[in-house]
C-alpha cells in the first residue's frame, strides 16, 4: 500500500470517527434540550433584572480580589506565615489567572473553536495562554525580588533567560497546565449547558407564540360560527314572525357588542362568561316554541373566577340546537358549578339530533375540543352520555 493510499485510509477512518462522535454529541444535545423543554413547560415567571448585566461580573471580580484578604488580614493566619510579597502573589495569581482564562474561554474560544469544531486551534490558543501565564508569574516574582534600579528590561536580559531552569520546574508547569485544563473543561461544559438552556428557552418561547396564534385563531372562529347559526335562525323567523325577528336582531347586536369587548382578553370572570351564555340562550329561545324548557342552574363560589372566554359556548349551543323536537317535549338544562379551582359545566337536553350536512364538519365541537387541548391540556375532562331520549354532556376544568 502506497503512502498516498495509507494517508487516504487514515483520513477516512478519522473522518468516520469524527462523524460518529458528532452524531452522538448531537443526539446528546437533543436529549438534554428535550428534557429542558419539558422542565420549562412548567410555569416560570418572567425574570426582570433590576440592575445592568455587568453587575454580576463586577461582583465576581470583586470577590476574586477580596477573597484572599480574608486570610491575609487574619492575625491568627499571618503570624504562622511569612506574608512577603511572594506569598501575597501566591494567593492572588492563581485566582486571577483562573478567572481570566475562564473569561477568555467563555467569551471567545469555546464559541469560535469548540462549537465550530476547530479543536486543534483551541488547544494551541490555550497553550499560548499557559505560556503567557507562566511568563506573567515570572514577571511578578521578579518585580517582588528585584533590587533598586532594576527595571523590566533586566528581566528579559538577565533574570529570565539565565534562570529559566530554576523557575520552570516540572512541578510548576504541570500544576499550571492542570489548572488551565480544568478551567477549559469547565468553560466548555458551561457553554454547552448554556447553549442547550438558551435553545430550550427559545423553543419554549416559539411554542408559546405559536400556541397563542392558534388560540386566537380558534377563538376568532367561534364568533363567525355562532353568527352563522344565529343569522340562519333569524332568517327563518323573518317570514314567520317579523316582530320576533326584529327583536332577535336587537338582541344579537347587543350580544355581539358584549362579546367584542369582553372576550378580547385571555381570560374573563366566570360571571361575565355566564352572562354571555345566558344572552345567547335568550336569543336562541326567540325562535323556539313558548313551551320550550330552558333553564340555567348557577352555583358559584367566586364570581371573579377566571376562565377562558366562550369555552363552554359550544356545549350550550349544541344542547339547544339538538334538543328541538317538533313532536314532543323539548328542553335544555344547563348547570354551571364552581368551587375552588374547579369549574363544571353540565348540559342535559332532549335528544333530537339533526342530520349533519355533508359539508358541515362539526366545526363548533372540533374547535371546542382543540381549544381545550391547547388551554387546559390534561387539566380537563369531557364526557357525553345518551340515555334514551336524553343527552348529557359534562365538562370539568381545573385551573392553575
Coordinates of C-alpha atoms in Angstrom, one line a residue:
X1 CA 0.0 0.0 0.0
X2 CA 1.4 3.4 -1.0
X3 CA 1.8 6.3 1.3
X4 CA -0.9 8.2 -0.5
X5 CA -3.4 5.3 0.0
X6 CA -2.4 4.9 3.6
X7 CA -2.9 8.6 4.2
X8 CA -6.3 8.4 2.5
X9 CA -7.4 5.4 4.6
X10 CA -6.3 7.1 7.8
X11 CA -8.1 10.3 6.9
X12 CA -11.2 8.4 6.0
X13 CA -11.0 6.5 9.3
X14 CA -10.7 9.6 11.4
X15 CA -13.4 11.3 9.3
X16 CA -15.8 8.4 10.0
X17 CA -15.0 8.5 13.7
X18 CA -15.5 12.3 13.8
X19 CA -18.9 12.0 12.2
X20 CA -19.9 9.2 14.6
X21 CA -18.8 11.4 17.5
X22 CA -20.8 14.4 16.1
X23 CA -23.9 12.2 15.8
X24 CA -23.6 11.0 19.4
X25 CA -22.9 14.6 20.6
X26 CA -25.9 16.0 18.7
X27 CA -28.1 13.2 20.0
X28 CA -27.0 14.0 23.5
X29 CA -27.8 17.7 22.8
X30 CA -31.3 16.8 21.6
X31 CA -32.0 14.6 24.6
X32 CA -30.8 17.3 27.0
X33 CA -32.8 20.0 25.2
X34 CA -35.9 17.9 25.2
X35 CA -35.5 17.4 29.0
X36 CA -35.0 21.1 29.5
X37 CA -38.1 21.9 27.3
X38 CA -40.1 19.5 29.4
X39 CA -38.9 21.2 32.6
X40 CA -39.5 24.6 31.2
X41 CA -43.1 23.7 30.3
X42 CA -43.8 24.3 34.0
X43 CA -45.0 27.9 34.6
X44 CA -41.9 30.1 35.1
X45 CA -42.4 33.7 35.9
X46 CA -40.7 36.4 33.9
X47 CA -37.4 37.5 35.5
X48 CA -36.9 41.2 35.5
X49 CA -33.4 42.3 36.2
X50 CA -33.4 45.5 38.3
X51 CA -29.6 46.0 37.6
X52 CA -27.4 46.1 34.5
X53 CA -26.0 42.7 33.3
X54 CA -22.4 43.8 34.0
X55 CA -23.1 44.0 37.8
X56 CA -22.8 40.2 38.4
X57 CA -19.5 40.1 36.6
X58 CA -18.2 43.1 38.6
X59 CA -19.3 41.4 41.8
X60 CA -17.5 38.2 40.8
X61 CA -14.2 40.1 40.2
X62 CA -14.6 42.0 43.5
X63 CA -15.0 38.6 45.2
X64 CA -11.9 37.2 43.5
X65 CA -9.8 40.3 44.6
X66 CA -11.1 40.5 48.1
X67 CA -11.3 36.7 49.0
X68 CA -7.6 36.3 49.8
X69 CA -7.7 39.3 52.1
X70 CA -9.8 37.3 54.5
X71 CA -6.7 35.2 55.1
X72 CA -4.0 37.8 54.7
X73 CA -5.7 40.2 57.2
X74 CA -6.4 37.4 59.7
X75 CA -3.8 37.8 62.5
X76 CA -4.0 34.1 63.6
X77 CA -3.3 33.1 60.0
X78 CA -0.5 35.6 59.2
X79 CA 1.5 35.0 62.3
X80 CA 2.4 31.5 61.2
X81 CA 3.3 32.6 57.7
X82 CA 5.8 34.8 56.1
X83 CA 3.5 37.3 54.4
X84 CA 6.0 38.5 52.0
X85 CA 5.2 39.8 48.5
X86 CA 5.8 36.3 47.1
X87 CA 3.2 34.9 49.5
X88 CA 0.6 37.5 48.5
X89 CA 1.3 36.9 44.8
X90 CA 0.9 33.2 45.6
X91 CA -2.6 33.9 46.9
X92 CA -3.7 36.2 44.1
X93 CA -2.1 34.9 40.9
X94 CA -4.0 31.5 40.7
X95 CA -7.3 33.2 41.4
X96 CA -6.8 36.0 38.9
X97 CA -5.4 33.6 36.3
X98 CA -8.2 31.2 36.7
X99 CA -10.8 33.9 36.3
X100 CA -9.1 35.4 33.3
X101 CA -8.7 32.2 31.4
X102 CA -12.3 31.2 32.1
X103 CA -13.5 34.6 30.9
X104 CA -11.4 34.3 27.6
X105 CA -12.6 30.8 27.0
X106 CA -16.2 31.5 27.8
X107 CA -16.4 34.7 25.8
X108 CA -14.4 33.8 22.8
X109 CA -12.5 30.5 22.4
X110 CA -15.3 27.9 23.1
X111 CA -17.7 29.6 20.7
X112 CA -15.2 30.2 18.0
X113 CA -13.3 26.9 18.3
X114 CA -15.2 24.1 20.0
X115 CA -18.6 24.9 18.6
X116 CA -17.1 25.2 15.1
X117 CA -15.0 22.0 15.6
X118 CA -11.6 23.7 15.5
X119 CA -10.2 21.6 18.3
X120 CA -6.5 21.9 17.4
X121 CA -6.8 25.7 17.2
X122 CA -8.5 25.6 20.6
X123 CA -5.6 23.6 22.1
X124 CA -3.0 26.0 20.5
X125 CA -4.7 29.1 21.9
X126 CA -4.9 27.7 25.4
X127 CA -1.2 26.6 25.2
X128 CA -0.3 30.2 24.4
X129 CA -2.4 31.2 27.4
X130 CA -0.5 28.7 29.6
X131 CA 2.9 30.1 28.4
X132 CA 1.6 33.7 29.0
X133 CA 0.5 32.7 32.5
X134 CA 3.9 31.2 33.3
X135 CA 5.6 34.3 32.0
X136 CA 3.3 36.5 34.0
X137 CA 4.2 34.5 37.1
X138 CA 7.9 35.0 36.5
X139 CA 7.5 38.8 35.9
X140 CA 5.5 39.1 39.1
X141 CA 8.2 37.2 41.1
X142 CA 11.0 39.2 39.5
X143 CA 9.3 42.5 40.4
X144 CA 9.0 41.4 44.1
X145 CA 12.6 40.3 44.3
X146 CA 14.4 42.9 42.2
X147 CA 16.9 45.3 43.6
X148 CA 16.7 49.1 43.4
X149 CA 17.3 50.4 39.9
X150 CA 16.4 47.1 38.1
X151 CA 13.6 47.5 35.6
X152 CA 11.6 45.2 33.4
X153 CA 14.4 45.3 30.8
X154 CA 16.7 43.4 33.2
X155 CA 14.1 40.7 33.4
X156 CA 14.5 39.8 29.7
X157 CA 18.2 40.5 29.5
X158 CA 19.5 38.6 32.6
X159 CA 17.0 37.3 35.1
X160 CA 14.6 35.3 32.9
X161 CA 16.9 33.6 30.5
X162 CA 19.7 32.9 32.9
X163 CA 17.4 31.2 35.4
X164 CA 14.9 29.5 33.2
X165 CA 15.6 26.0 34.6
X166 CA 15.3 27.2 38.1
X167 CA 11.9 28.8 37.7
X168 CA 10.2 26.5 35.2
X169 CA 10.2 23.3 37.3
X170 CA 8.3 20.3 36.1
X171 CA 6.0 20.6 39.1
X172 CA 5.2 24.3 38.3
X173 CA 4.4 23.6 34.7
X174 CA 2.3 20.6 35.5
X175 CA 0.3 22.4 38.2
X176 CA -0.4 25.4 35.9
X177 CA -1.2 23.1 33.0
X178 CA -3.7 21.1 35.1
X179 CA -5.3 24.4 36.3
X180 CA -5.7 25.6 32.7
X181 CA -7.1 22.2 31.6
X182 CA -9.6 22.2 34.4
X183 CA -10.7 25.8 33.5
X184 CA -11.0 24.8 29.8
X185 CA -13.1 21.7 30.6
X186 CA -15.3 23.8 33.0
X187 CA -15.7 26.5 30.4
X188 CA -16.7 24.0 27.6
X189 CA -19.3 22.3 29.8
X190 CA -20.6 25.7 31.0
X191 CA -21.1 26.9 27.4
X192 CA -22.7 23.6 26.3
X193 CA -25.2 23.8 29.2
X194 CA -25.8 27.5 28.5
X195 CA -26.3 26.8 24.8
X196 CA -28.8 24.0 25.5
X197 CA -30.6 26.1 28.0
X198 CA -31.0 29.0 25.7
X199 CA -32.2 26.8 22.9
X200 CA -34.7 25.2 25.2
X201 CA -35.9 28.7 26.2
X202 CA -36.2 29.7 22.6
X203 CA -38.1 26.5 21.8
X204 CA -40.5 27.2 24.6
X205 CA -41.0 30.9 23.6
X206 CA -41.5 29.8 19.9
X207 CA -44.1 27.2 21.0
X208 CA -45.8 29.8 23.2
X209 CA -46.1 32.2 20.3
X210 CA -47.4 29.5 18.0
X211 CA -49.9 28.4 20.7
X212 CA -51.1 32.0 21.2
X213 CA -51.6 32.4 17.4
X214 CA -53.6 29.1 17.3
X215 CA -55.7 30.0 20.3
X216 CA -56.5 33.4 18.8
X217 CA -57.4 31.8 15.5
X218 CA -59.7 29.2 17.2
X219 CA -61.3 31.8 19.4
X220 CA -62.0 34.0 16.4
X221 CA -63.6 31.0 14.7
X222 CA -66.3 30.9 17.4
X223 CA -67.9 34.2 16.5
X224 CA -68.4 33.5 12.8
X225 CA -69.7 30.1 13.6
X226 CA -72.1 31.4 16.2
X227 CA -73.1 34.3 13.9
X228 CA -73.7 32.0 11.0
X229 CA -76.1 29.8 13.1
X230 CA -77.9 32.8 14.6
X231 CA -78.4 34.6 11.3
X232 CA -79.9 31.4 9.9
X233 CA -82.3 31.3 12.8
X234 CA -83.3 35.0 12.3
X235 CA -83.7 34.4 8.6
X236 CA -86.2 31.7 9.3
X237 CA -88.1 34.0 11.7
X238 CA -88.5 36.8 9.2
X239 CA -91.2 35.1 7.2
X240 CA -92.9 33.5 10.3
X241 CA -92.8 36.3 12.8
X242 CA -91.1 39.6 11.6
X243 CA -91.5 41.2 15.0
X244 CA -89.6 38.5 16.8
X245 CA -87.0 38.6 14.0
X246 CA -86.6 42.3 14.7
X247 CA -86.3 41.6 18.4
X248 CA -83.7 38.9 17.7
X249 CA -81.6 41.3 15.7
X250 CA -81.6 43.8 18.5
X251 CA -80.5 41.1 21.0
X252 CA -77.9 39.8 18.6
X253 CA -76.4 43.3 18.2
X254 CA -76.2 43.7 22.0
X255 CA -74.7 40.3 22.4
X256 CA -72.0 40.9 19.7
X257 CA -71.1 44.2 21.4
X258 CA -70.6 42.4 24.7
X259 CA -68.6 39.6 23.1
X260 CA -66.4 42.1 21.2
X261 CA -65.3 43.9 24.4
X262 CA -65.3 41.1 26.9
X263 CA -63.7 38.3 25.0
X264 CA -60.6 40.1 23.8
X265 CA -58.6 39.1 26.9
X266 CA -57.0 35.7 27.6
X267 CA -59.5 35.2 30.5
X268 CA -62.6 36.8 31.8
X269 CA -64.6 36.3 35.0
X270 CA -67.0 33.4 35.2
X271 CA -69.8 35.8 35.8
X272 CA -69.1 37.7 32.6
X273 CA -68.9 34.4 30.7
X274 CA -72.2 33.1 32.1
X275 CA -73.8 36.5 31.2
X276 CA -72.8 35.9 27.5
X277 CA -74.1 32.3 27.6
X278 CA -77.5 33.5 29.0
X279 CA -77.8 36.2 26.4
X280 CA -77.1 33.7 23.7
X281 CA -79.6 31.3 25.1
X282 CA -82.3 34.1 25.3
X283 CA -81.5 34.9 21.7
X284 CA -81.9 31.2 20.7
X285 CA -85.2 30.9 22.6
X286 CA -86.8 33.6 20.5
X287 CA -87.0 31.2 17.6
X288 CA -88.4 28.3 19.7
X289 CA -91.9 27.5 20.9
X290 CA -93.0 29.0 24.1
X291 CA -93.3 25.5 25.7
X292 CA -89.5 25.0 25.2
X293 CA -88.0 24.4 28.7
X294 CA -84.7 26.3 29.0
X295 CA -83.1 26.5 32.5
X296 CA -79.8 27.7 33.9
X297 CA -78.6 26.5 37.3
X298 CA -75.7 28.6 38.6
X299 CA -73.7 27.9 41.7
X300 CA -70.6 30.0 42.1
X301 CA -68.2 30.2 45.0
X302 CA -66.3 33.1 43.4
X303 CA -67.9 35.3 40.7
X304 CA -64.4 36.6 39.8
X305 CA -63.1 33.2 39.0
X306 CA -61.1 33.4 35.7
X307 CA -61.9 31.3 32.8
X308 CA -61.1 31.3 29.0
X309 CA -63.8 33.3 27.3
X310 CA -66.6 31.3 25.5
X311 CA -65.0 28.0 26.4
X312 CA -68.5 26.4 27.1
X313 CA -70.3 28.2 24.3
X314 CA -70.3 25.1 22.0
X315 CA -71.9 23.0 24.8
X316 CA -74.8 25.4 25.3
X317 CA -75.1 25.8 21.5
X318 CA -75.3 22.1 20.8
X319 CA -77.6 21.5 23.8
X320 CA -80.2 23.9 22.3
X321 CA -79.6 23.1 18.7
X322 CA -80.1 19.3 19.1
X323 CA -82.9 19.4 21.6
X324 CA -85.8 20.7 19.5
X325 CA -88.4 18.0 18.9
X326 CA -91.4 19.3 16.9
X327 CA -93.5 16.3 18.0
X328 CA -92.5 16.1 21.7
X329 CA -91.2 17.8 24.8
X330 CA -88.1 19.9 24.2
X331 CA -85.8 21.1 26.9
X332 CA -82.2 22.1 27.7
X333 CA -81.0 22.3 31.3
X334 CA -77.6 23.9 31.8
X335 CA -75.7 23.7 35.1
X336 CA -72.6 25.6 36.0
X337 CA -70.8 25.0 39.3
X338 CA -67.5 26.5 40.5
X339 CA -65.7 25.6 43.7
X340 CA -62.0 26.2 44.5
X341 CA -60.0 25.9 41.3
X342 CA -62.5 23.6 39.6
X343 CA -65.4 24.5 37.4
X344 CA -68.0 22.1 36.0
X345 CA -70.3 22.7 33.0
X346 CA -73.2 20.2 32.6
X347 CA -75.9 20.1 30.0
X348 CA -78.9 17.9 29.8
X349 CA -81.2 18.1 26.9
X350 CA -83.9 16.2 24.9
X351 CA -82.1 14.2 22.3
X352 CA -83.3 15.0 18.8
X353 CA -80.1 15.4 16.8
X354 CA -80.3 17.0 13.3
X355 CA -78.8 15.1 10.4
X356 CA -75.4 16.6 9.7
X357 CA -74.9 18.1 6.3
X358 CA -72.1 16.7 4.2
X359 CA -70.1 19.9 4.3
X360 CA -70.8 20.8 8.0
X361 CA -67.9 19.0 9.5
X362 CA -68.8 19.8 13.1
X363 CA -66.7 23.0 13.3
X364 CA -68.1 24.1 16.7
X365 CA -67.2 20.9 18.6
X366 CA -63.9 20.5 16.7
X367 CA -62.9 24.0 17.7
X368 CA -64.2 23.4 21.3
X369 CA -62.0 20.3 21.8
X370 CA -59.0 21.9 20.2
X371 CA -59.2 24.9 22.4
X372 CA -59.5 22.7 25.5
X373 CA -56.4 20.7 24.5
X374 CA -54.4 23.9 24.0
X375 CA -55.6 25.8 27.0
X376 CA -56.0 23.1 29.7
X377 CA -54.2 20.0 28.3
X378 CA -54.5 17.3 30.9
X379 CA -56.5 19.5 33.4
X380 CA -59.9 18.9 31.9
X381 CA -62.3 16.0 31.3
X382 CA -65.1 16.0 28.8
X383 CA -67.8 13.2 28.8
X384 CA -71.0 12.7 26.9
X385 CA -73.8 10.2 27.5
X386 CA -77.0 9.2 25.8
X387 CA -79.8 7.6 27.8
X388 CA -83.0 7.1 25.8
X389 CA -84.2 10.5 24.7
X390 CA -81.9 12.4 27.0
X391 CA -78.4 13.6 26.0
X392 CA -75.9 14.7 28.7
X393 CA -72.5 16.4 28.4
X394 CA -70.2 17.2 31.2
X395 CA -67.0 19.4 31.2
X396 CA -64.8 19.7 34.2
X397 CA -61.8 22.1 34.2
X398 CA -59.2 22.5 36.8
X399 CA -57.3 25.8 36.6
X400 CA -53.9 26.8 38.0

